[in-house]
């Protein structure tokens, strides 16, 4: 009996010893962010400030909201984030307020000026800049946020689900593209003047992943203006916009009524779509939903399989 108890004890001890490194976070952590800066995290992060909406969404999705001290004014999802301390604009946050809150870590996206982040570093506030350009980059960012916040288990669970759904959707797109040309797509960011997303942007990557061809890839710059003549000449087959593209909020009915666009194939064939811009513009856990919206716009026949 004693020998059986000893074996059982040793087995439990072995499992504990083997599993503990998987659960515990080893410090210090050395991390190189998307700006090429190396940051050292000496101890577990308990006080976080998020400057980007997508990062804030990730923090909530990981169940780390209790560690979230404050957010920028751009962070509006989930609704609970609106109750957090506001540290100002996403591009130029209030540095004095951030320093006064004494965060362990500030997380930012590329829209925050590098000068602001460098100044925070000078003031002794550790900060990390992310610049995801694709769905895979977004998944990696979420995994990294979880790792830096000692929440690797939650991170693995969330990103595994995202990867699985991304893989499933990508397979559907690949099957539709087999021996077929990509449909020409135009994405309207703003209506007057007409702004769109050019090559190398997050939107451009998302259109490509969804099986379309972004006609704005041929324009100059990441966020080019587009003339009516250029739009008619490019003749997109799918036209995507959002309610946020006009000051008063665009509706699908209003989009259909644009007489000056009547010669464009997308308007002739009623291939006009409105998407939630927060789903497709933000690198967040909801990017898979944004990906679904783009696929449904480009391949409406896949709607039932996607849902």
Coordinates of C-alpha atoms in Angstrom, one line a residue:
X1 CA 0.0 0.0 0.0
X2 CA 2.8 2.4 0.9
X3 CA 4.6 1.7 -2.4
X4 CA 1.3 2.5 -4.3
X5 CA 1.0 5.8 -2.4
X6 CA 4.6 6.7 -3.1
X7 CA 4.1 6.0 -6.8
X8 CA 1.0 8.1 -6.9
X9 CA 2.8 11.0 -5.0
X10 CA 5.7 10.8 -7.4
X11 CA 3.3 10.8 -10.4
X12 CA 1.5 13.9 -9.1
X13 CA 4.8 15.6 -8.4
X14 CA 6.0 14.8 -11.9
X15 CA 2.8 16.3 -13.5
X16 CA 3.1 19.4 -11.4
X17 CA 6.8 19.9 -12.2
X18 CA 6.2 19.4 -15.9
X19 CA 3.2 21.6 -16.2
X20 CA 4.4 24.5 -14.0
X21 CA 6.7 26.0 -16.6
X22 CA 3.7 26.0 -19.0
X23 CA 1.6 28.0 -16.6
X24 CA 4.2 30.3 -15.1
X25 CA 5.7 33.3 -16.9
X26 CA 9.4 33.6 -16.8
X27 CA 10.9 37.0 -16.3
X28 CA 12.5 39.1 -17.5
X29 CA 10.8 39.1 -21.0
X30 CA 12.8 40.6 -23.9
X31 CA 10.5 41.7 -26.7
X32 CA 11.1 43.5 -30.0
X33 CA 8.1 45.5 -31.1
X34 CA 7.1 46.4 -34.7
X35 CA 9.1 49.6 -34.5
X36 CA 12.2 47.5 -34.0
X37 CA 12.7 48.5 -30.4
X38 CA 13.7 46.0 -27.7
X39 CA 11.6 46.3 -24.5
X40 CA 12.4 44.4 -21.3
X41 CA 9.6 43.4 -19.0
X42 CA 11.0 42.8 -15.6
X43 CA 7.9 41.5 -13.7
X44 CA 4.3 40.6 -14.3
X45 CA 2.3 43.4 -15.9
X46 CA -0.6 44.5 -13.8
X47 CA -1.4 48.0 -15.0
X48 CA -2.0 48.5 -18.8
X49 CA -2.9 51.5 -20.9
X50 CA -4.2 50.8 -24.4
X51 CA -4.1 53.5 -27.0
X52 CA -5.7 51.6 -29.9
X53 CA -9.2 50.3 -30.3
X54 CA -8.1 46.9 -31.6
X55 CA -5.7 46.4 -28.7
X56 CA -8.5 47.3 -26.3
X57 CA -10.8 44.8 -27.9
X58 CA -8.1 42.2 -27.6
X59 CA -7.5 42.9 -23.9
X60 CA -11.2 42.4 -23.2
X61 CA -11.4 39.3 -25.3
X62 CA -8.5 37.9 -23.2
X63 CA -10.3 38.6 -20.0
X64 CA -7.6 41.2 -18.9
X65 CA -9.9 44.1 -18.4
X66 CA -9.1 44.3 -14.7
X67 CA -5.5 45.2 -15.7
X68 CA -6.7 47.9 -18.1
X69 CA -6.2 51.3 -16.4
X70 CA -7.1 53.6 -19.2
X71 CA -7.7 53.9 -23.0
X72 CA -7.5 56.5 -25.7
X73 CA -10.7 58.4 -26.8
X74 CA -10.9 56.1 -29.9
X75 CA -11.5 53.0 -27.8
X76 CA -15.3 52.5 -27.9
X77 CA -15.7 48.7 -27.9
X78 CA -16.8 46.8 -25.9
X79 CA -19.1 49.4 -24.3
X80 CA -17.4 48.8 -20.9
X81 CA -14.2 50.4 -22.3
X82 CA -16.0 53.8 -22.4
X83 CA -16.0 53.7 -18.6
X84 CA -12.2 53.5 -18.4
X85 CA -10.0 56.6 -17.8
X86 CA -9.5 58.6 -21.0
X87 CA -5.9 59.5 -21.9
X88 CA -6.7 61.5 -25.0
X89 CA -6.3 61.1 -28.7
X90 CA -5.0 58.0 -30.3
X91 CA -2.4 59.8 -32.4
X92 CA -1.2 62.2 -29.7
X93 CA -2.2 61.0 -26.2
X94 CA -1.9 63.0 -23.1
X95 CA 1.5 62.0 -21.9
X96 CA 1.3 63.7 -18.5
X97 CA -1.9 61.8 -17.7
X98 CA -0.3 58.6 -18.8
X99 CA 2.7 59.1 -16.6
X100 CA 0.5 60.1 -13.6
X101 CA -1.4 56.8 -13.9
X102 CA 1.9 54.9 -13.5
X103 CA 1.2 52.0 -15.9
X104 CA 3.5 49.0 -16.2
X105 CA 3.0 49.0 -19.9
X106 CA 1.4 51.1 -22.7
X107 CA 0.3 49.4 -25.8
X108 CA -0.1 51.4 -29.1
X109 CA -0.7 51.0 -32.8
X110 CA 1.0 52.6 -35.7
X111 CA -1.3 55.6 -35.7
X112 CA 0.2 56.8 -32.4
X113 CA 3.2 59.1 -33.2
X114 CA 6.6 57.5 -32.7
X115 CA 7.7 60.7 -31.0
X116 CA 5.0 60.2 -28.3
X117 CA 6.2 56.6 -27.6
X118 CA 9.8 57.7 -27.5
X119 CA 8.9 60.4 -25.1
X120 CA 7.2 57.9 -22.8
X121 CA 10.3 55.8 -22.9
X122 CA 12.4 58.8 -21.8
X123 CA 9.9 59.3 -19.0
X124 CA 10.4 55.8 -17.8
X125 CA 7.2 54.3 -19.1
X126 CA 7.5 51.0 -21.0
X127 CA 5.6 50.9 -24.2
X128 CA 5.1 48.7 -27.2
X129 CA 4.1 49.6 -30.7
X130 CA 2.2 47.1 -33.0
X131 CA 1.6 47.5 -36.7
X132 CA -0.3 44.4 -38.0
X133 CA -0.9 44.5 -41.7
X134 CA -2.9 41.2 -42.1
X135 CA -5.1 38.7 -40.4
X136 CA -2.1 36.6 -39.4
X137 CA -0.3 39.7 -38.1
X138 CA -3.4 40.5 -36.0
X139 CA -3.5 36.9 -34.6
X140 CA 0.2 37.2 -33.7
X141 CA -0.4 40.6 -32.0
X142 CA -3.1 39.1 -29.8
X143 CA -0.9 36.2 -28.9
X144 CA 1.9 38.6 -28.0
X145 CA -0.4 40.8 -25.9
X146 CA -1.4 37.7 -24.0
X147 CA 2.2 36.6 -23.5
X148 CA 3.3 40.0 -22.3
X149 CA 0.4 40.1 -19.9
X150 CA 1.0 36.6 -18.4
X151 CA -2.2 35.3 -20.1
X152 CA -0.7 32.8 -22.6
X153 CA -3.3 30.2 -21.9
X154 CA -6.2 32.6 -22.8
X155 CA -4.1 33.8 -25.7
X156 CA -3.7 30.3 -27.1
X157 CA -7.4 29.5 -26.7
X158 CA -8.5 32.7 -28.5
X159 CA -5.9 32.7 -31.3
X160 CA -6.5 29.0 -32.0
X161 CA -10.2 29.6 -32.5
X162 CA -9.3 32.6 -34.8
X163 CA -6.8 30.5 -36.8
X164 CA -9.2 27.6 -37.2
X165 CA -12.0 29.9 -38.6
X166 CA -9.5 31.8 -40.8
X167 CA -8.3 28.5 -42.2
X168 CA -11.9 27.4 -43.0
X169 CA -12.8 30.7 -44.6
X170 CA -9.6 30.8 -46.6
X171 CA -10.3 27.3 -48.0
X172 CA -13.8 28.5 -49.2
X173 CA -12.2 31.4 -51.0
X174 CA -9.5 29.3 -52.6
X175 CA -12.2 26.9 -53.9
X176 CA -14.1 29.8 -55.4
X177 CA -11.0 31.3 -57.0
X178 CA -10.0 28.0 -58.7
X179 CA -9.6 28.8 -62.4
X180 CA -11.4 32.1 -62.0
X181 CA -10.3 35.7 -62.1
X182 CA -10.6 37.8 -59.0
X183 CA -13.4 40.4 -59.0
X184 CA -12.3 44.0 -59.1
X185 CA -13.2 45.7 -55.8
X186 CA -13.3 49.3 -54.7
X187 CA -13.5 50.2 -51.0
X188 CA -14.8 53.7 -50.1
X189 CA -13.3 55.2 -46.9
X190 CA -14.8 58.7 -47.5
X191 CA -17.2 59.9 -50.1
X192 CA -16.3 63.5 -50.9
X193 CA -13.5 63.7 -51.8
X194 CA -13.5 60.0 -52.6
X195 CA -10.8 58.3 -50.5
X196 CA -9.8 54.6 -50.6
X197 CA -7.2 52.2 -49.3
X198 CA -4.2 51.6 -51.5
X199 CA -1.6 48.8 -51.7
X200 CA 0.0 47.5 -48.5
X201 CA -2.8 48.7 -46.2
X202 CA -4.8 46.5 -43.9
X203 CA -7.9 46.9 -46.1
X204 CA -6.0 46.0 -49.2
X205 CA -4.7 42.8 -47.6
X206 CA -8.2 41.9 -46.4
X207 CA -9.7 42.3 -49.9
X208 CA -6.9 40.1 -51.3
X209 CA -7.5 37.5 -48.7
X210 CA -11.2 37.5 -49.4
X211 CA -10.6 36.8 -53.0
X212 CA -10.9 40.2 -54.6
X213 CA -8.6 42.5 -56.4
X214 CA -8.3 46.0 -54.9
X215 CA -8.3 48.4 -57.9
X216 CA -6.7 51.1 -55.7
X217 CA -3.5 49.0 -55.6
X218 CA -2.7 50.8 -58.9
X219 CA -3.0 54.3 -57.3
X220 CA -0.2 56.2 -55.6
X221 CA 0.1 56.1 -51.8
X222 CA -1.5 54.2 -49.1
X223 CA -4.7 56.4 -48.8
X224 CA -5.2 57.9 -52.2
X225 CA -8.0 60.1 -53.5
X226 CA -9.8 58.7 -56.4
X227 CA -11.4 60.7 -59.3
X228 CA -14.7 59.8 -60.9
X229 CA -12.9 59.3 -64.2
X230 CA -10.4 56.9 -62.6
X231 CA -13.2 55.0 -60.9
X232 CA -15.2 54.6 -64.2
X233 CA -12.1 53.6 -66.1
X234 CA -11.2 50.9 -63.5
X235 CA -14.9 49.7 -63.5
X236 CA -15.0 47.8 -60.2
X237 CA -17.4 44.9 -60.1
X238 CA -17.9 45.1 -56.3
X239 CA -18.3 48.4 -54.4
X240 CA -17.9 48.4 -50.6
X241 CA -18.4 51.3 -48.2
X242 CA -19.6 51.9 -44.7
X243 CA -22.0 54.2 -42.8
X244 CA -19.0 56.2 -41.7
X245 CA -18.1 57.4 -45.2
X246 CA -20.4 60.4 -45.1
X247 CA -20.8 63.0 -42.4
X248 CA -24.5 62.1 -41.7
X249 CA -24.1 58.3 -42.2
X250 CA -24.4 56.5 -45.5
X251 CA -27.2 54.1 -46.2
X252 CA -27.3 51.4 -48.9
X253 CA -30.3 53.2 -50.4
X254 CA -28.3 56.4 -50.7
X255 CA -25.4 54.6 -52.2
X256 CA -27.6 53.1 -54.9
X257 CA -28.9 56.5 -55.8
X258 CA -25.5 57.9 -56.9
X259 CA -26.4 58.8 -60.5
X260 CA -22.9 59.8 -61.4
X261 CA -21.7 56.2 -60.7
X262 CA -24.4 54.6 -62.9
X263 CA -21.9 53.5 -65.6
X264 CA -19.9 51.4 -63.2
X265 CA -20.5 47.6 -63.3
X266 CA -20.9 47.3 -59.5
X267 CA -23.8 49.9 -59.7
X268 CA -25.3 48.4 -62.8
X269 CA -25.4 44.9 -61.2
X270 CA -26.3 46.1 -57.7
X271 CA -23.1 44.7 -56.2
X272 CA -23.0 47.4 -53.5
X273 CA -22.3 46.6 -49.9
X274 CA -22.0 48.4 -46.6
X275 CA -19.8 46.9 -43.9
X276 CA -19.2 47.8 -40.3
X277 CA -15.9 49.7 -40.7
X278 CA -14.8 48.8 -37.1
X279 CA -14.8 45.1 -38.2
X280 CA -12.6 45.7 -41.2
X281 CA -10.4 48.6 -40.1
X282 CA -9.4 47.4 -36.7
X283 CA -6.8 44.6 -36.1
X284 CA -8.8 43.0 -33.3
X285 CA -10.4 39.6 -32.4
X286 CA -13.4 40.7 -34.5
X287 CA -11.2 40.8 -37.7
X288 CA -12.5 37.4 -38.6
X289 CA -16.0 38.9 -38.7
X290 CA -14.7 41.6 -41.0
X291 CA -13.1 39.0 -43.2
X292 CA -16.5 37.2 -43.4
X293 CA -18.2 40.5 -44.5
X294 CA -15.7 41.0 -47.3
X295 CA -16.1 37.4 -48.5
X296 CA -19.9 37.7 -48.6
X297 CA -19.6 40.9 -50.6
X298 CA -17.2 39.3 -53.2
X299 CA -18.9 35.9 -53.1
X300 CA -22.5 36.4 -52.0
X301 CA -23.3 32.8 -52.9
X302 CA -21.1 31.7 -49.9
X303 CA -23.3 33.5 -47.4
X304 CA -24.9 30.4 -45.9
X305 CA -21.6 28.5 -45.7
X306 CA -20.0 31.4 -43.9
X307 CA -22.9 31.9 -41.4

